[in-house]
mmCIF file of C-alpha atoms and ligand atoms in Angstrom:
data_model
loop_
_atom_site.group_PDB
_atom_site.id
_atom_site.type_symbol
_atom_site.label_atom_id
_atom_site.label_comp_id
_atom_site.label_asym_id
_atom_site.label_seq_id
_atom_site.Cartn_x
_atom_site.Cartn_y
_atom_site.Cartn_z
ATOM 1 C CA UNK W 1 116.394 15.750 188.432
ATOM 2 C CA UNK W 2 118.968 17.289 186.032
ATOM 3 C CA UNK W 3 117.988 16.305 182.403
ATOM 4 C CA UNK W 4 121.174 14.898 180.448
ATOM 5 C CA UNK W 5 121.514 16.674 177.406
ATOM 6 C CA UNK W 6 123.051 14.643 174.590
ATOM 7 C CA UNK W 7 122.132 16.637 171.301
ATOM 8 C CA UNK W 8 122.175 20.391 171.065
ATOM 9 C CA UNK W 9 120.778 22.456 167.975
ATOM 10 C CA UNK W 10 122.085 25.758 166.938
ATOM 11 C CA UNK W 11 120.135 28.246 164.668
ATOM 12 C CA UNK W 12 120.408 31.859 163.622
ATOM 13 C CA UNK W 13 117.231 33.879 163.526
ATOM 14 C CA UNK W 14 116.193 37.516 162.574
ATOM 15 C CA UNK W 15 118.327 39.773 160.922
ATOM 16 C CA UNK W 16 121.737 38.236 160.278
ATOM 17 C CA UNK W 17 125.018 39.977 161.803
ATOM 18 C CA UNK W 18 128.802 39.629 161.455
ATOM 19 C CA UNK W 19 130.060 37.198 164.008
ATOM 20 C CA UNK W 20 127.318 34.767 163.822
ATOM 21 C CA UNK W 21 129.239 32.382 161.989
ATOM 22 C CA UNK W 22 132.009 32.673 164.681
ATOM 23 C CA UNK W 23 129.166 31.683 167.442
ATOM 24 C CA UNK W 24 128.121 28.590 165.521
ATOM 25 C CA UNK W 25 131.540 27.341 165.222
ATOM 26 C CA UNK W 26 132.011 27.906 168.970
ATOM 27 C CA UNK W 27 128.808 26.141 169.702
ATOM 28 C CA UNK W 28 129.560 23.360 167.591
ATOM 29 C CA UNK W 29 133.219 22.884 168.786
ATOM 30 C CA UNK W 30 132.255 23.200 172.563
ATOM 31 C CA UNK W 31 129.542 20.438 171.924
ATOM 32 C CA UNK W 32 132.221 18.402 170.443
ATOM 33 C CA UNK W 33 134.756 19.333 173.512
ATOM 34 C CA UNK W 34 132.004 17.855 175.852
ATOM 35 C CA UNK W 35 131.146 15.032 173.687
ATOM 36 C CA UNK W 36 127.593 16.036 172.862
ATOM 37 C CA UNK W 37 126.251 15.876 169.239
ATOM 38 C CA UNK W 38 125.375 19.184 167.697
ATOM 39 C CA UNK W 39 122.709 19.894 164.876
ATOM 40 C CA UNK W 40 122.770 22.843 162.752
ATOM 41 C CA UNK W 41 119.004 23.959 162.327
ATOM 42 C CA UNK W 42 118.743 25.883 158.821
ATOM 43 C CA UNK W 43 116.434 29.289 158.368
ATOM 44 C CA UNK W 44 115.930 29.733 162.007
ATOM 45 C CA UNK W 45 112.488 28.679 163.301
ATOM 46 C CA UNK W 46 111.338 27.939 159.836
ATOM 47 C CA UNK W 47 113.870 25.341 159.262
ATOM 48 C CA UNK W 48 113.109 24.094 162.805
ATOM 49 C CA UNK W 49 109.387 23.363 161.843
ATOM 50 C CA UNK W 50 110.493 21.851 158.605
ATOM 51 C CA UNK W 51 112.974 19.686 160.202
ATOM 52 C CA UNK W 52 115.746 21.258 158.103
ATOM 53 C CA UNK W 53 118.848 19.862 160.483
ATOM 54 C CA UNK W 54 122.297 18.850 159.651
ATOM 55 C CA UNK W 55 124.828 17.106 162.040
ATOM 56 C CA UNK W 56 127.938 19.145 162.512
ATOM 57 C CA UNK W 57 131.097 18.079 164.003
ATOM 58 C CA UNK W 58 134.246 19.974 164.992
ATOM 59 C CA UNK W 59 135.636 20.121 161.349
ATOM 60 C CA UNK W 60 132.473 21.106 159.544
ATOM 61 C CA UNK W 61 132.825 24.616 160.965
ATOM 62 C CA UNK W 62 136.251 25.078 159.521
ATOM 63 C CA UNK W 63 136.806 28.438 157.645
ATOM 64 C CA UNK W 64 134.108 30.378 158.631
ATOM 65 C CA UNK W 65 135.208 32.366 161.833
ATOM 66 C CA UNK W 66 135.991 35.145 159.414
ATOM 67 C CA UNK W 67 132.989 35.005 157.153
ATOM 68 C CA UNK W 68 129.985 37.498 157.432
ATOM 69 C CA UNK W 69 126.342 36.449 157.163
ATOM 70 C CA UNK W 70 125.329 32.876 158.557
ATOM 71 C CA UNK W 71 126.039 29.424 156.975
ATOM 72 C CA UNK W 72 122.815 28.154 158.452
ATOM 73 C CA UNK W 73 120.971 31.181 156.788
ATOM 74 C CA UNK W 74 118.420 33.126 158.890
ATOM 75 C CA UNK W 75 114.653 33.704 158.501
ATOM 76 C CA UNK W 76 111.630 35.263 159.943
ATOM 77 C CA UNK W 77 109.038 32.679 160.574
ATOM 78 C CA UNK W 78 105.286 33.547 160.904
ATOM 79 C CA UNK W 79 104.538 30.006 161.524
ATOM 80 C CA UNK W 80 106.520 29.968 164.820
ATOM 81 C CA UNK W 81 104.429 32.704 166.019
ATOM 82 C CA UNK W 82 101.375 30.139 166.137
ATOM 83 C CA UNK W 83 100.816 27.378 168.570
ATOM 84 C CA UNK W 84 100.520 24.782 165.612
ATOM 85 C CA UNK W 85 103.863 26.037 164.171
ATOM 86 C CA UNK W 86 105.799 25.486 167.543
ATOM 87 C CA UNK W 87 104.064 21.952 168.043
ATOM 88 C CA UNK W 88 105.595 21.001 164.732
ATOM 89 C CA UNK W 89 109.013 22.452 165.541
ATOM 90 C CA UNK W 90 108.781 20.561 168.808
ATOM 91 C CA UNK W 91 107.860 17.105 167.172
ATOM 92 C CA UNK W 92 110.645 17.784 164.548
ATOM 93 C CA UNK W 93 113.311 18.164 167.437
ATOM 94 C CA UNK W 94 112.158 15.187 169.297
ATOM 95 C CA UNK W 95 112.212 13.134 166.058
ATOM 96 C CA UNK W 96 115.811 14.233 165.529
ATOM 97 C CA UNK W 97 116.539 13.429 169.251
ATOM 98 C CA UNK W 98 117.736 17.124 170.049
ATOM 99 C CA UNK W 99 117.093 17.963 173.634
ATOM 100 C CA UNK W 100 118.310 21.754 173.851
ATOM 101 C CA UNK W 101 119.007 24.519 171.533
ATOM 102 C CA UNK W 102 120.885 27.762 171.180
ATOM 103 C CA UNK W 103 119.426 30.450 169.298
ATOM 104 C CA UNK W 104 121.477 33.407 167.740
ATOM 105 C CA UNK W 105 119.303 36.307 167.203
ATOM 106 C CA UNK W 106 117.587 39.486 168.650
ATOM 107 C CA UNK W 107 114.912 40.072 171.016
ATOM 108 C CA UNK W 108 112.232 38.641 168.710
ATOM 109 C CA UNK W 109 114.128 35.244 168.485
ATOM 110 C CA UNK W 110 114.632 35.333 172.391
ATOM 111 C CA UNK W 111 110.696 35.822 172.908
ATOM 112 C CA UNK W 112 110.005 32.975 170.508
ATOM 113 C CA UNK W 113 112.502 30.785 172.522
ATOM 114 C CA UNK W 114 111.003 31.783 175.650
ATOM 115 C CA UNK W 115 107.429 30.775 174.484
ATOM 116 C CA UNK W 116 108.751 27.461 173.255
ATOM 117 C CA UNK W 117 110.291 26.698 176.719
ATOM 118 C CA UNK W 118 107.226 27.646 178.498
ATOM 119 C CA UNK W 119 105.120 25.300 176.283
ATOM 120 C CA UNK W 120 107.396 22.246 176.221
ATOM 121 C CA UNK W 121 109.811 22.774 178.894
ATOM 122 C CA UNK W 122 112.465 22.502 176.283
ATOM 123 C CA UNK W 123 115.867 23.900 177.486
ATOM 124 C CA UNK W 124 116.999 26.894 175.361
ATOM 125 C CA UNK W 125 120.110 29.665 175.559
ATOM 126 C CA UNK W 126 120.315 32.618 173.567
ATOM 127 C CA UNK W 127 123.227 34.473 172.022
ATOM 128 C CA UNK W 128 122.594 38.114 171.127
ATOM 129 C CA UNK W 129 123.561 38.768 167.471
ATOM 130 C CA UNK W 130 122.369 42.029 166.191
ATOM 131 C CA UNK W 131 124.556 44.813 165.064
ATOM 132 C CA UNK W 132 122.153 47.482 166.893
ATOM 133 C CA UNK W 133 123.492 46.616 170.173
ATOM 134 C CA UNK W 134 119.758 47.157 171.297
ATOM 135 C CA UNK W 135 119.583 44.015 173.888
ATOM 136 C CA UNK W 136 119.713 44.573 177.630
ATOM 137 C CA UNK W 137 122.099 42.211 179.578
ATOM 138 C CA UNK W 138 125.336 43.080 177.379
ATOM 139 C CA UNK W 139 127.321 45.831 176.633
ATOM 140 C CA UNK W 140 127.934 44.473 173.218
ATOM 141 C CA UNK W 141 125.948 42.316 170.879
ATOM 142 C CA UNK W 142 127.545 40.214 168.000
ATOM 143 C CA UNK W 143 128.267 42.338 164.881
ATOM 144 C CA UNK W 144 127.994 45.727 166.823
ATOM 145 C CA UNK W 145 131.601 46.200 166.600
ATOM 146 C CA UNK W 146 132.023 45.311 163.141
ATOM 147 C CA UNK W 147 129.144 47.598 162.264
ATOM 148 C CA UNK W 148 130.863 50.658 163.932
ATOM 149 C CA UNK W 149 134.116 49.753 162.043
ATOM 150 C CA UNK W 150 132.229 49.601 158.868
ATOM 151 C CA UNK W 151 130.550 52.852 159.164
ATOM 152 C CA UNK W 152 133.390 54.885 160.371
ATOM 153 C CA UNK W 153 135.365 53.617 157.314
ATOM 154 C CA UNK W 154 132.605 55.100 155.177
ATOM 155 C CA UNK W 155 132.139 58.085 156.980
ATOM 156 C CA UNK W 156 135.808 58.975 156.523
ATOM 157 C CA UNK W 157 135.387 58.544 153.048
ATOM 158 C CA UNK W 158 132.123 60.852 152.641
ATOM 159 C CA UNK W 159 134.141 63.251 154.653
ATOM 160 C CA UNK W 160 136.895 63.521 151.853
ATOM 161 C CA UNK W 161 134.090 64.591 149.414
ATOM 162 C CA UNK W 162 132.445 66.800 152.051
ATOM 163 C CA UNK W 163 135.646 68.881 152.751
ATOM 164 C CA UNK W 164 136.645 69.012 149.031
ATOM 165 C CA UNK W 165 133.319 70.787 148.197
ATOM 166 C CA UNK W 166 132.337 72.461 151.475
ATOM 167 C CA UNK W 167 129.409 70.444 151.689
ATOM 168 C CA UNK W 168 127.088 69.413 154.760
ATOM 169 C CA UNK W 169 126.394 65.760 154.964
ATOM 170 C CA UNK W 170 123.585 64.023 156.526
ATOM 171 C CA UNK W 171 124.505 60.367 156.928
ATOM 172 C CA UNK W 172 121.817 58.069 158.055
ATOM 173 C CA UNK W 173 122.926 54.927 159.792
ATOM 174 C CA UNK W 174 121.024 51.937 161.489
ATOM 175 C CA UNK W 175 119.420 52.272 164.983
ATOM 176 C CA UNK W 176 115.726 52.320 164.901
ATOM 177 C CA UNK W 177 115.197 52.349 168.851
ATOM 178 C CA UNK W 178 118.585 53.084 169.967
ATOM 179 C CA UNK W 179 121.555 55.364 168.862
ATOM 180 C CA UNK W 180 124.605 53.337 169.736
ATOM 181 C CA UNK W 181 125.820 53.324 166.226
ATOM 182 C CA UNK W 182 125.292 56.943 165.546
ATOM 183 C CA UNK W 183 126.907 57.724 168.965
ATOM 184 C CA UNK W 184 129.951 55.880 168.797
ATOM 185 C CA UNK W 185 130.436 56.453 164.901
ATOM 186 C CA UNK W 186 129.949 60.238 165.411
ATOM 187 C CA UNK W 187 132.703 60.395 167.842
ATOM 188 C CA UNK W 188 134.914 58.123 166.139
ATOM 189 C CA UNK W 189 134.629 59.954 162.884
ATOM 190 C CA UNK W 190 134.222 63.344 164.164
ATOM 191 C CA UNK W 191 130.860 64.289 163.364
ATOM 192 C CA UNK W 192 129.617 67.699 164.106
ATOM 193 C CA UNK W 193 126.370 66.689 165.361
ATOM 194 C CA UNK W 194 124.586 63.269 166.280
ATOM 195 C CA UNK W 195 120.673 62.723 165.927
ATOM 196 C CA UNK W 196 119.440 59.841 167.904
ATOM 197 C CA UNK W 197 115.978 58.374 168.806
ATOM 198 C CA UNK W 198 116.869 58.859 172.329
ATOM 199 C CA UNK W 199 117.201 62.640 172.330
ATOM 200 C CA UNK W 200 114.952 65.143 170.439
ATOM 201 C CA UNK W 201 117.444 67.857 169.635
ATOM 202 C CA UNK W 202 114.623 69.935 167.748
ATOM 203 C CA UNK W 203 115.265 71.525 164.301
ATOM 204 C CA UNK W 204 116.082 75.101 165.836
ATOM 205 C CA UNK W 205 118.987 73.497 167.842
ATOM 206 C CA UNK W 206 120.142 71.640 164.948
ATOM 207 C CA UNK W 207 120.297 74.971 162.743
ATOM 208 C CA UNK W 208 122.009 76.684 165.680
ATOM 209 C CA UNK W 209 124.520 73.835 166.022
ATOM 210 C CA UNK W 210 125.249 74.156 162.143
ATOM 211 C CA UNK W 211 125.540 78.048 162.075
ATOM 212 C CA UNK W 212 128.037 77.836 165.340
ATOM 213 C CA UNK W 213 130.181 74.980 163.488
ATOM 214 C CA UNK W 214 130.231 77.221 160.383
ATOM 215 C CA UNK W 215 130.803 80.462 162.159
ATOM 216 C CA UNK W 216 133.790 78.912 163.853
ATOM 217 C CA UNK W 217 135.743 78.283 160.501
ATOM 218 C CA UNK W 218 134.617 74.820 159.470
ATOM 219 C CA UNK W 219 133.957 74.599 155.817
ATOM 220 C CA UNK W 220 132.215 71.254 155.814
ATOM 221 C CA UNK W 221 130.202 69.197 158.146
ATOM 222 C CA UNK W 222 129.075 65.758 158.959
ATOM 223 C CA UNK W 223 125.883 65.158 160.823
ATOM 224 C CA UNK W 224 125.229 61.394 161.762
ATOM 225 C CA UNK W 225 121.613 60.447 161.862
ATOM 226 C CA UNK W 226 120.172 57.295 163.570
ATOM 227 C CA UNK W 227 117.294 55.803 161.278
ATOM 228 C CA UNK W 228 114.916 56.234 164.333
ATOM 229 C CA UNK W 229 115.818 59.682 164.895
ATOM 230 C CA UNK W 230 112.549 61.872 165.586
ATOM 231 C CA UNK W 231 113.499 65.253 164.489
ATOM 232 C CA UNK W 232 112.381 64.953 161.035
ATOM 233 C CA UNK W 233 110.186 62.301 159.328
ATOM 234 C CA UNK W 234 113.433 61.100 157.595
ATOM 235 C CA UNK W 235 116.778 62.453 156.518
ATOM 236 C CA UNK W 236 115.436 63.750 153.264
ATOM 237 C CA UNK W 237 113.362 66.138 155.165
ATOM 238 C CA UNK W 238 116.200 67.280 157.389
ATOM 239 C CA UNK W 239 118.083 68.062 154.059
ATOM 240 C CA UNK W 240 115.062 70.019 152.822
ATOM 241 C CA UNK W 241 114.775 72.037 156.108
ATOM 242 C CA UNK W 242 118.477 72.989 156.225
ATOM 243 C CA UNK W 243 118.283 73.975 152.384
ATOM 244 C CA UNK W 244 115.585 76.141 153.138
ATOM 245 C CA UNK W 245 116.813 77.807 156.076
ATOM 246 C CA UNK W 246 120.599 77.945 155.734
ATOM 247 C CA UNK W 247 122.152 78.977 152.196
ATOM 248 C CA UNK W 248 125.668 78.677 153.541
ATOM 249 C CA UNK W 249 126.105 74.934 152.904
ATOM 250 C CA UNK W 250 125.509 72.500 149.841
ATOM 251 C CA UNK W 251 123.695 69.766 151.589
ATOM 252 C CA UNK W 252 123.859 66.018 150.599
ATOM 253 C CA UNK W 253 122.029 62.821 152.124
ATOM 254 C CA UNK W 254 123.816 59.507 152.120
ATOM 255 C CA UNK W 255 121.723 56.582 153.492
ATOM 256 C CA UNK W 256 123.996 53.609 154.305
ATOM 257 C CA UNK W 257 121.458 50.921 154.453
ATOM 258 C CA UNK W 258 122.345 47.312 154.521
ATOM 259 C CA UNK W 259 126.035 47.426 153.710
ATOM 260 C CA UNK W 260 126.370 48.181 157.681
ATOM 261 C CA UNK W 261 125.036 44.473 158.155
ATOM 262 C CA UNK W 262 127.729 42.761 155.919
ATOM 263 C CA UNK W 263 131.485 42.052 155.924
ATOM 264 C CA UNK W 264 134.280 39.952 157.680
ATOM 265 C CA UNK W 265 133.654 40.279 161.660
ATOM 266 C CA UNK W 266 136.018 42.249 163.466
ATOM 267 C CA UNK W 267 138.498 40.668 165.827
ATOM 268 C CA UNK W 268 136.494 41.749 168.930
ATOM 269 C CA UNK W 269 133.201 39.999 167.542
ATOM 270 C CA UNK W 270 135.309 36.865 166.731
ATOM 271 C CA UNK W 271 136.450 36.772 170.318
ATOM 272 C CA UNK W 272 133.044 37.721 171.779
ATOM 273 C CA UNK W 273 131.276 35.057 169.505
ATOM 274 C CA UNK W 274 133.710 32.456 170.690
ATOM 275 C CA UNK W 275 133.284 33.221 174.510
ATOM 276 C CA UNK W 276 129.468 33.415 173.829
ATOM 277 C CA UNK W 277 129.318 30.051 172.310
ATOM 278 C CA UNK W 278 131.222 28.271 175.119
ATOM 279 C CA UNK W 279 129.236 29.994 177.836
ATOM 280 C CA UNK W 280 125.877 29.142 176.067
ATOM 281 C CA UNK W 281 126.816 25.476 175.725
ATOM 282 C CA UNK W 282 128.421 24.856 179.128
ATOM 283 C CA UNK W 283 125.243 26.629 180.787
ATOM 284 C CA UNK W 284 122.647 24.172 178.975
ATOM 285 C CA UNK W 285 124.890 21.045 180.031
ATOM 286 C CA UNK W 286 124.895 22.348 183.565
ATOM 287 C CA UNK W 287 121.067 22.473 183.489
ATOM 288 C CA UNK W 288 120.275 26.148 183.140
ATOM 289 C CA UNK W 289 117.504 27.407 180.544
ATOM 290 C CA UNK W 290 115.946 30.400 179.349
ATOM 291 C CA UNK W 291 118.797 32.747 179.532
ATOM 292 C CA UNK W 292 120.828 34.896 177.169
ATOM 293 C CA UNK W 293 124.697 35.187 177.666
ATOM 294 C CA UNK W 294 126.197 38.448 177.603
ATOM 295 C CA UNK W 295 129.181 40.487 178.350
ATOM 296 C CA UNK W 296 129.319 42.620 181.585
ATOM 297 C CA UNK W 297 132.610 44.106 182.844
ATOM 298 C CA UNK W 298 134.434 41.751 180.404
ATOM 299 C CA UNK W 299 132.964 38.627 182.001
ATOM 300 C CA UNK W 300 130.356 36.137 180.382
ATOM 301 C CA UNK W 301 127.085 36.712 182.385
ATOM 302 C CA UNK W 302 123.720 35.254 181.714
ATOM 303 C CA UNK W 303 120.398 37.300 181.767
ATOM 304 C CA UNK W 304 116.935 35.716 181.875
ATOM 305 C CA UNK W 305 115.227 36.115 178.757
ATOM 306 C CA UNK W 306 112.491 38.095 180.176
ATOM 307 C CA UNK W 307 114.709 40.741 181.416
ATOM 308 C CA UNK W 308 116.886 40.645 178.094
ATOM 309 C CA UNK W 309 113.639 41.209 176.165
ATOM 310 C CA UNK W 310 111.915 43.683 178.276
ATOM 311 C CA UNK W 311 115.087 45.717 179.612
ATOM 312 C CA UNK W 312 116.282 48.725 177.995
ATOM 313 C CA UNK W 313 119.728 49.117 176.458
ATOM 314 C CA UNK W 314 120.651 52.613 177.346
ATOM 315 C CA UNK W 315 122.945 55.016 175.478
ATOM 316 C CA UNK W 316 126.051 56.494 177.150
ATOM 317 C CA UNK W 317 125.420 60.021 177.837
ATOM 318 C CA UNK W 318 129.204 60.601 178.715
ATOM 319 C CA UNK W 319 129.818 59.927 174.875
ATOM 320 C CA UNK W 320 127.213 62.431 174.067
ATOM 321 C CA UNK W 321 128.949 65.220 176.307
ATOM 322 C CA UNK W 322 132.421 64.078 174.578
ATOM 323 C CA UNK W 323 131.125 64.727 171.259
ATOM 324 C CA UNK W 324 129.701 68.190 172.078
ATOM 325 C CA UNK W 325 133.085 69.180 173.422
ATOM 326 C CA UNK W 326 134.929 67.724 170.402
ATOM 327 C CA UNK W 327 132.603 69.557 167.847
ATOM 328 C CA UNK W 328 133.364 72.984 169.365
HETATM 329 P P1 LIG H 401 116.401 41.594 164.845
HETATM 330 O O1 LIG H 401 116.776 42.249 165.888
HETATM 331 O O2 LIG H 401 117.524 41.415 163.654
HETATM 332 O O3 LIG H 401 115.063 41.983 164.249
HETATM 333 P P2 LIG H 401 115.068 39.584 166.136
HETATM 334 O O4 LIG H 401 115.269 38.151 166.577
HETATM 335 O O5 LIG H 401 114.302 40.555 167.025
HETATM 336 O O6 LIG H 401 116.343 40.091 165.218
HETATM 337 P P3 LIG H 401 112.346 38.920 164.708
HETATM 338 O O7 LIG H 401 112.013 38.996 163.306
HETATM 339 O O8 LIG H 401 111.671 39.967 165.734
HETATM 340 O O9 LIG H 401 114.125 39.080 164.750
HETATM 341 O O10 LIG H 401 112.094 37.746 165.598
HETATM 342 C C1 LIG H 401 112.728 36.462 164.844
HETATM 343 C C2 LIG H 401 111.790 35.279 164.907
HETATM 344 O O11 LIG H 401 111.447 34.824 166.134
HETATM 345 C C3 LIG H 401 110.321 35.566 164.310
HETATM 346 O O12 LIG H 401 110.597 35.545 162.731
HETATM 347 C C4 LIG H 401 109.535 34.549 164.864
HETATM 348 O O13 LIG H 401 109.692 33.470 164.312
HETATM 349 C C5 LIG H 401 110.040 34.412 166.087
HETATM 350 N N1 LIG H 401 109.454 35.407 167.228
HETATM 351 C C6 LIG H 401 109.440 36.527 167.439
HETATM 352 N N2 LIG H 401 108.613 37.019 168.291
HETATM 353 C C7 LIG H 401 107.871 35.638 168.669
HETATM 354 C C8 LIG H 401 106.603 35.584 169.590
HETATM 355 N N3 LIG H 401 106.053 36.343 170.331
HETATM 356 N N4 LIG H 401 106.402 34.207 169.499
HETATM 357 C C9 LIG H 401 106.792 33.339 169.098
HETATM 358 N N5 LIG H 401 107.732 33.377 168.211
HETATM 359 C C10 LIG H 401 108.380 34.806 167.817
#
C-alpha cells in the first residue's frame, strides 16, 4: 500500500555548491503547493542525528534563490557512517514526524541515503549538488554551470597578464576524478592545452605542444590543469619540468581553489534547481524512493541511487577535439 507522506525533510550534505539554496527553496515551495509540511535539516546528516530541524513554509525561503552556499549549512558526518548514528537519525526523524527526505549533495550523500533507506525502509530522494559534475544520470549537477562561468572569467583575467608579459600560465581548476570543468573552461577561454585525469598526455607531448604553439607565433599560453591530472604529481611539478626544458617562456602557476565553489548561482543553475526540487518532491509524493533526479535531453529523469553512485560521468571527447583544432 502507498504510504501517505505528510512531512518531508530537506538537507544539504557534502561540499556546498551554488544552486543549493535555489533547490531548498524549490523543495519547500513544492511541499507547500501540495499541502505537505517541510522541515529543513541543518548541517547535513550531522544535524539529522542531533534533531536540528526547522519547519519551513513558502515565505521562509524568500530572497535565497540568488545566494551561494547553503542556508541549511552542510557537513560531513562520521557518525552517520555507523549503524548507531543512523539509528539516532531515524529516531529523530520519527520524533519530528518526518516521513521522507530530500538530500542535496554528491555521491557520498546518496550512498548514505541508500544505506538509510535499506535499513529503515525510509523514503529518500536525491538532488545532485556538486560543482564537479561527476555524477552519472544527469548532464548537469547543481553548481557546475556557475563554476564554469566563475572560472572562465578568472582565466580571462589571468590571460591579460599572460599576454602582457609573454608568460605561460598553468591554471589548476577543480576536478579530482573528472575533467569537465577543465575541458569546458579550456575551450571557453581558449586554452592552448587542457590536462585532465581521463587522458594522460605525457610530459613530452606537453612540451611538444607548447613548442608548436610558440613556433606558430603565440607569445603567451594558458594551460588548464584539472586537479586530478596524472601527468605530474601536481601543477608545481609541471612548472618545474617546463622551466627546466623550455627557456622560451616565463612560467607561472595559479591554483584557483575554493573560489570556484562560491558566488551567486547562474540563471541555468537556478532554473535547474527549481526543476529538480519539484521533481524530487512530486516523485516522493507519488511513492517513489531511492532515486536521484537528473537532467537528460532537457527532461527531468530519475536514476536509481545505486546507478548514480556506481556509474561514471564521461567527458565529451568531441570537446577535446574542438580544443585541439582551436589551439592550432
Ligand atoms: P562532495 O561531492 O562534495 O564530496 P558528497 O556527498 O560526495 O559531496 P561525502 O563527504 O562523500 O560528500 O558524503 C557526505 C556524507 O554522506 C558523509 O559525511 C557521510 O555522513 C555520508 N556518507 C557517505 N558515504 C556513506 C556511507 N557509505 N554510509 C553512510 N553514510 C555515508
